[in-house]
Coordinates of C-alpha atoms in Angstrom, one line a residue:
M265 CA 0.0 0.0 0.0
G266 CA 1.5 3.3 -1.1
K267 CA 2.2 6.2 1.1
T268 CA -0.5 8.9 1.3
A269 CA 0.3 12.1 -0.6
Y270 CA -1.0 15.1 1.3
K271 CA -1.7 18.5 -0.2
R272 CA 0.3 20.8 2.1
L273 CA -1.4 24.0 3.3
K274 CA -0.6 26.6 6.0
G275 CA -2.6 28.8 8.3
S276 CA -6.2 28.8 9.6
Q277 CA -7.8 30.7 6.8
S278 CA -10.7 29.1 4.7
F279 CA -10.7 26.2 7.1
R280 CA -14.3 25.1 6.2
Q281 CA -13.8 25.3 2.5
R282 CA -10.5 23.5 2.6
L283 CA -12.2 20.7 4.5
L284 CA -15.1 20.6 2.1
L285 CA -13.1 20.7 -1.1
S286 CA -10.7 18.1 0.3
T287 CA -13.6 15.7 0.9
L288 CA -15.4 16.4 -2.4
S289 CA -12.1 16.0 -4.4
S290 CA -10.8 13.1 -2.3
T291 CA -7.6 15.1 -1.6
P292 CA -5.9 14.4 1.7
I293 CA -4.6 17.6 3.3
L294 CA -1.9 18.5 5.8
I295 CA -2.4 22.0 7.4
E296 CA 0.5 23.4 9.3
D297 CA 1.1 26.6 11.3
I298 CA -2.5 26.9 12.5
R299 CA -2.3 30.2 14.5
A300 CA 1.2 29.2 15.5
D301 CA 2.2 32.7 16.4
E302 CA -1.0 33.6 18.4
T303 CA -1.3 33.7 22.2
W304 CA -3.7 30.8 22.0
P305 CA -2.4 28.7 19.1
G306 CA -4.1 25.9 17.2
L307 CA -7.5 24.9 16.1
R308 CA -10.5 26.5 17.8
N309 CA -13.4 24.6 19.4
H310 CA -15.7 25.2 16.5
E311 CA -13.2 23.9 14.0
I312 CA -12.7 20.7 15.9
S313 CA -16.5 20.4 16.1
L314 CA -16.7 20.7 12.3
L315 CA -14.1 18.0 11.9
R316 CA -16.2 15.7 14.2
L317 CA -19.3 16.6 12.2
F318 CA -17.5 15.5 9.0
E319 CA -16.5 12.3 10.7
T320 CA -20.2 11.7 11.6
V321 CA -21.5 12.0 8.0
C322 CA -18.5 10.4 6.3
D323 CA -17.2 6.8 6.6
D324 CA -13.5 5.9 7.0
C325 CA -12.1 9.5 7.1
H326 CA -9.0 9.9 9.2
V327 CA -8.2 13.0 11.4
E328 CA -4.9 13.5 13.2
I329 CA -4.2 16.6 15.3
N330 CA -0.9 17.3 17.1
E331 CA -0.7 18.2 20.8
T332 CA -0.8 22.0 20.3
G333 CA -3.5 21.9 17.6
T334 CA -1.3 23.7 15.1
K335 CA -1.0 20.8 12.7
L336 CA -3.8 18.8 11.1
K337 CA -3.8 15.7 8.9
Y338 CA -7.1 15.0 7.2
K339 CA -7.7 12.1 4.9
P340 CA -11.3 12.2 3.5
G341 CA -13.5 9.1 3.4
T342 CA -16.9 8.2 1.7
I343 CA -19.7 10.7 2.2
M344 CA -22.5 8.6 3.7
G345 CA -25.2 11.0 4.9
G346 CA -28.1 9.0 6.3
R347 CA -30.3 9.6 9.3
Q348 CA -28.2 10.6 12.3
H349 CA -29.9 9.5 15.5
S350 CA -27.6 11.5 17.9
P351 CA -27.7 15.3 17.6
H352 CA -24.5 17.2 16.9
D353 CA -23.5 19.8 19.5
C354 CA -22.0 22.8 17.5
G355 CA -20.9 24.5 20.8
V356 CA -21.2 28.2 21.5
S357 CA -18.1 29.7 20.0
R358 CA -19.8 29.9 16.5
S359 CA -23.4 29.6 15.5
I360 CA -25.0 26.7 13.6
G361 CA -24.8 28.8 10.5
Y362 CA -21.0 28.3 10.5
F363 CA -21.6 24.6 10.0
L364 CA -24.6 24.6 7.7
E365 CA -23.0 25.7 4.4
P366 CA -20.2 23.1 4.2
L367 CA -22.5 20.4 5.6
I368 CA -25.3 21.0 3.1
V369 CA -23.0 21.1 0.0
L370 CA -21.1 18.0 1.2
C371 CA -24.2 15.9 1.7
L372 CA -25.7 16.7 -1.7
F373 CA -23.1 14.2 -2.9
A374 CA -23.7 11.6 -0.1
K375 CA -24.7 8.0 -0.5
Q376 CA -28.0 8.6 1.3
P377 CA -30.1 11.7 2.1
L378 CA -29.1 13.4 5.4
T379 CA -31.2 14.0 8.4
I380 CA -29.5 15.5 11.5
R381 CA -30.2 17.6 14.5
L382 CA -27.8 20.4 15.2
K383 CA -27.6 22.1 18.7
G384 CA -26.1 25.5 19.5
I385 CA -26.6 29.1 18.6
T386 CA -29.2 29.8 15.9
N387 CA -28.8 33.6 15.6
D388 CA -25.8 35.9 16.3
S389 CA -24.0 38.7 14.6
K390 CA -21.1 36.6 13.2
D391 CA -22.6 34.0 10.9
P392 CA -25.7 33.9 8.7
S393 CA -28.8 32.9 10.8
V394 CA -30.9 29.8 10.3
D395 CA -33.6 32.1 9.1
T396 CA -31.3 33.3 6.2
F397 CA -30.5 29.7 5.3
K398 CA -34.3 28.9 5.1
S399 CA -35.3 32.0 3.2
T400 CA -32.3 32.5 0.9
T401 CA -29.7 29.7 0.8
L402 CA -32.2 26.9 0.1
P403 CA -33.7 28.7 -2.9
I404 CA -30.2 29.2 -4.3
L405 CA -29.6 25.5 -4.1
K406 CA -32.9 24.8 -5.9
R407 CA -31.7 27.1 -8.7
F408 CA -28.9 24.5 -9.3
G409 CA -31.2 21.6 -9.6
V410 CA -31.4 20.5 -5.9
P411 CA -34.9 19.0 -5.4
S412 CA -37.3 20.8 -3.0
E413 CA -38.5 17.5 -1.6
G414 CA -36.3 16.6 1.3
L415 CA -34.5 20.0 1.5
E416 CA -35.6 21.6 4.8
I417 CA -34.4 23.4 7.9
K418 CA -36.8 23.3 10.9
V419 CA -36.1 25.6 13.8
E420 CA -37.2 23.7 16.9
S421 CA -35.8 26.1 19.4
R422 CA -33.8 29.3 19.2
G423 CA -30.4 29.9 20.9
L424 CA -28.4 33.1 21.3
P425 CA -24.9 33.9 22.7
P426 CA -23.4 33.3 25.1
N427 CA -25.2 30.1 26.2
G428 CA -27.0 28.8 23.0
G429 CA -29.6 26.2 23.6
G430 CA -31.0 26.3 20.0
E431 CA -31.8 23.3 18.0
V432 CA -32.6 22.8 14.3
L433 CA -33.5 19.7 12.2
L434 CA -31.7 19.6 8.9
S435 CA -32.7 17.5 5.9
V436 CA -30.6 17.3 2.7
P437 CA -31.5 15.3 -0.4
V438 CA -28.9 13.8 -2.7
V439 CA -28.3 14.6 -6.3
Q440 CA -26.5 12.8 -9.1
S441 CA -25.2 16.2 -10.3
L442 CA -26.0 19.8 -10.2
T443 CA -27.3 21.9 -13.1
A444 CA -25.3 24.6 -14.7
V445 CA -26.9 28.1 -14.7
S446 CA -27.0 31.3 -16.7
W447 CA -28.0 33.7 -14.0
I448 CA -27.1 37.3 -14.7
D449 CA -30.4 39.2 -14.4
E450 CA -31.2 40.3 -10.9
G451 CA -34.6 41.7 -11.9
F452 CA -36.6 44.1 -9.8
V453 CA -37.7 43.7 -6.1
R454 CA -41.3 42.6 -6.0
K455 CA -41.7 41.7 -2.4
I456 CA -39.9 41.7 1.0
R457 CA -40.4 39.1 3.6
G458 CA -38.8 38.9 7.1
T459 CA -38.8 37.1 10.4
S460 CA -38.3 38.9 13.7
F461 CA -37.7 36.9 16.9
S462 CA -37.3 37.3 20.6
T463 CA -36.2 34.9 23.3
R464 CA -36.7 35.5 27.1
V465 CA -37.5 39.2 26.5
S466 CA -40.7 41.1 25.9
V467 CA -42.3 40.8 22.4
Q468 CA -42.3 44.6 22.4
F469 CA -38.7 44.3 21.2
E470 CA -39.9 42.7 18.0
Y471 CA -42.6 45.3 17.4
G472 CA -40.0 48.1 17.7
M473 CA -37.8 46.4 15.1
I474 CA -40.6 45.7 12.7
K475 CA -42.1 49.2 12.9
A476 CA -38.7 50.9 12.3
A477 CA -37.8 48.5 9.4
R478 CA -41.1 49.1 7.7
G479 CA -40.7 52.8 8.0
I480 CA -37.7 52.5 5.7
I481 CA -38.8 49.9 3.2
N482 CA -42.6 50.5 2.9
P483 CA -42.3 53.7 0.9
L484 CA -40.2 51.8 -1.7
V485 CA -41.9 48.3 -1.8
S486 CA -45.6 47.9 -1.3
D487 CA -45.6 44.1 -0.6
V488 CA -43.9 43.8 2.8
H489 CA -44.6 41.2 5.5
I490 CA -42.5 40.5 8.5
F491 CA -43.4 37.5 10.7
S492 CA -43.0 37.5 14.4
D493 CA -41.5 34.5 16.3
H494 CA -41.6 35.0 20.0
R495 CA -40.2 32.1 22.0
S496 CA -40.5 31.3 25.7
G497 CA -39.7 28.3 27.9
P498 CA -37.5 25.5 26.4
E499 CA -37.9 26.8 22.9
A500 CA -36.2 30.1 23.9
G501 CA -32.8 28.6 24.5
N502 CA -30.5 29.7 27.3
S503 CA -29.9 33.4 26.7
P504 CA -32.2 36.4 26.3
G505 CA -32.1 38.4 23.0
Y506 CA -33.9 39.4 19.8
G507 CA -33.2 39.9 16.1
I508 CA -34.5 40.1 12.6
S509 CA -33.9 38.9 9.1
L510 CA -35.1 40.3 5.9
V511 CA -35.1 38.9 2.3
A512 CA -36.0 40.7 -0.9
E513 CA -37.4 38.5 -3.7
T514 CA -37.0 39.8 -7.2
T515 CA -39.0 39.3 -10.5
S516 CA -36.2 37.0 -11.8
G517 CA -36.2 34.7 -8.8
C518 CA -33.3 36.2 -6.8
F519 CA -33.2 36.3 -3.0
I520 CA -31.2 39.0 -1.3
S521 CA -31.0 38.8 2.5
V522 CA -29.6 40.4 5.6
D523 CA -29.9 39.5 9.3
T524 CA -28.8 40.5 12.7
A525 CA -29.2 39.5 16.3
V526 CA -28.7 41.1 19.7
S527 CA -27.9 39.2 22.8
Q528 CA -28.7 40.8 26.1
V529 CA -25.6 39.2 27.7
R530 CA -22.4 38.8 25.8
D531 CA -19.0 37.2 26.3
D532 CA -16.3 39.6 27.4
D533 CA -14.4 38.7 24.2
T534 CA -15.8 40.9 21.5
S535 CA -12.4 41.6 19.8
G536 CA -13.4 39.4 16.8
L537 CA -16.5 41.4 16.0
A538 CA -16.6 44.4 13.7
D539 CA -17.7 47.7 15.2
D540 CA -21.1 47.5 13.4
A541 CA -21.7 44.1 15.0
K542 CA -21.4 45.4 18.6
R543 CA -25.0 46.3 19.0
D544 CA -25.5 45.8 22.7
L545 CA -26.5 49.4 23.3
M546 CA -28.6 49.8 20.2
S547 CA -32.4 50.0 20.6
P548 CA -34.9 47.9 18.6
D549 CA -35.7 51.0 16.6
D550 CA -32.0 51.4 15.7
I551 CA -31.8 47.7 14.8
G552 CA -34.8 48.0 12.5
V553 CA -33.5 51.0 10.7
G554 CA -30.0 49.4 10.4
I555 CA -31.3 46.1 9.0
A556 CA -33.6 47.8 6.4
S557 CA -30.7 50.1 5.3
A558 CA -28.4 47.1 5.0
L559 CA -30.9 45.3 2.8
L560 CA -31.2 48.4 0.5
G561 CA -27.4 48.5 0.3
E562 CA -27.3 44.8 -0.8
I563 CA -30.0 45.4 -3.4
A564 CA -28.0 48.3 -4.8
Q565 CA -25.0 46.1 -5.4
S566 CA -26.8 44.7 -8.6
G567 CA -26.0 41.0 -8.2
V568 CA -28.1 37.8 -8.3
V569 CA -27.0 37.0 -4.7
D570 CA -26.0 39.1 -1.7
S571 CA -22.4 39.4 -0.5
T572 CA -22.8 36.7 2.1
H573 CA -23.7 34.1 -0.5
Q574 CA -21.0 34.9 -3.1
G575 CA -18.8 32.0 -1.9
L576 CA -21.7 29.5 -2.1
L577 CA -22.6 30.7 -5.6
F578 CA -19.1 30.2 -6.9
L579 CA -18.8 26.8 -5.2
L580 CA -22.0 25.6 -6.8
C581 CA -21.0 26.8 -10.2
A582 CA -17.7 25.0 -9.9
L583 CA -19.3 21.7 -8.9
C584 CA -21.6 21.7 -11.9
P585 CA -21.2 19.4 -14.9
Q586 CA -18.6 20.3 -17.5
D587 CA -20.9 23.0 -18.9
V588 CA -20.7 26.8 -18.8
S589 CA -22.2 28.7 -15.9
K590 CA -22.6 32.4 -16.1
V591 CA -23.4 34.6 -13.0
R592 CA -23.3 38.2 -12.0
V593 CA -22.5 39.5 -8.5
G594 CA -21.9 42.9 -6.9
K595 CA -18.5 44.0 -5.7
L596 CA -16.5 40.9 -4.9
S597 CA -16.4 40.1 -1.2
Q598 CA -13.4 38.8 0.7
H599 CA -15.1 35.5 1.1
G600 CA -15.9 35.4 -2.6
V601 CA -12.3 36.0 -3.5
E602 CA -11.0 33.3 -1.1
T603 CA -13.5 30.9 -2.6
L604 CA -12.2 31.5 -6.1
R605 CA -8.6 30.9 -4.9
N606 CA -9.6 27.6 -3.1
L607 CA -11.4 26.4 -6.2
R608 CA -8.3 27.0 -8.3
D609 CA -6.0 25.3 -5.7
F610 CA -8.2 22.2 -5.2
L611 CA -10.0 21.7 -8.5
D612 CA -7.7 23.5 -10.8
L613 CA -10.7 25.5 -11.9
K614 CA -10.5 29.2 -13.0
F615 CA -13.3 31.7 -13.5
I616 CA -13.3 34.3 -16.2
I617 CA -14.0 37.6 -14.5
K618 CA -15.2 40.6 -16.3
P619 CA -16.3 43.8 -14.5
D620 CA -19.4 45.6 -15.7
P621 CA -18.3 49.1 -16.8
N622 CA -21.8 50.5 -16.1
S623 CA -22.1 49.4 -12.5
Q624 CA -20.1 47.9 -9.6
S625 CA -21.2 44.4 -10.6
V626 CA -18.9 41.7 -11.9
F627 CA -19.7 38.9 -14.5
L628 CA -18.1 35.5 -13.9
K629 CA -18.0 32.5 -16.1
C630 CA -16.6 29.0 -15.6
I631 CA -16.8 25.5 -17.0
G632 CA -17.8 23.1 -14.1
Y633 CA -15.6 20.6 -12.6
G634 CA -18.1 17.8 -13.4
M635 CA -18.8 16.6 -9.9
K636 CA -20.9 13.5 -9.9
N637 CA -22.5 11.4 -7.1
L638 CA -21.5 7.9 -8.1
S639 CA -22.5 6.4 -4.8
R640 CA -26.0 7.8 -4.6
K641 CA -28.5 5.3 -3.2
V642 CA -31.3 4.7 -5.8
S643 CA -34.8 4.2 -4.1

């Protein structure tokens, strides 16, 4: 038996995508110098939890971490999927949204459809919320040929920082292959939908956010509806807080979303948050105005997805059959650029990028890698 040839990488950047692309392309990876020069070196709790999650849904993968956590050997196995009877605890250092994107894309190419419970934080200011995944991410997947049947995220309880307590039930169908797209027309906004929520605080917080948000968007869009989701008891998780997500649906079937959440009690460590994410002192009115303004800003970018979903869009285009996909996005985000680099490094796949001279948007074109699910279980 020959010696395993590992693709050598350095640093902690793009950890989720490296793990995902390693598994999809059956490429063993060796990552060194993971935060080696930081005060607390090595893998973080959420990264280790993601590795354990991959071990759960894959068979015969091998994970080896050195004592300091600064070196990882990962040898991918077979993507099994299936019904997982034990829930996966995502912890409280990152939200469930951190885990959802790589898990969903991975299990599209599993042997069996996936059903799994994920426990942890459902809404925070770092990662896309479970509401955004329901309203925006899943419709994007359907655009690439993922069937609606069996594709679902059910929020059974909400959990906010610092103590979490949320739980979602995720179902992912399998595909033989994705469908290449030509998706360059963002259309015009025809309606806006949203979900506000509150846990262990008065429902008045939701009313304040909704009223303020509608004050910004109602003069521009007539069809606006924001649902209220007040939770108490076990369904409210372990920390008080509130938040809101908005999604604009366009005439060409695009979904542009933004979300935010405020936790009444936070960890002392807020150094990793951007200034605009430190919203502890902001009132519900401020939150409502801010989220509505953020949505209008995303719409003005003139792309078929919002900045948060650029990486997923490029990833899905890359995994399509060997056919041409064409998409248009707004100004390239940092995550989008990192995704293009990772696709080049793992799949040897390059996008043709052409800026639109009449706007800030960018056209991208690629020929898919030709990812096929050869182990899909036929019912």
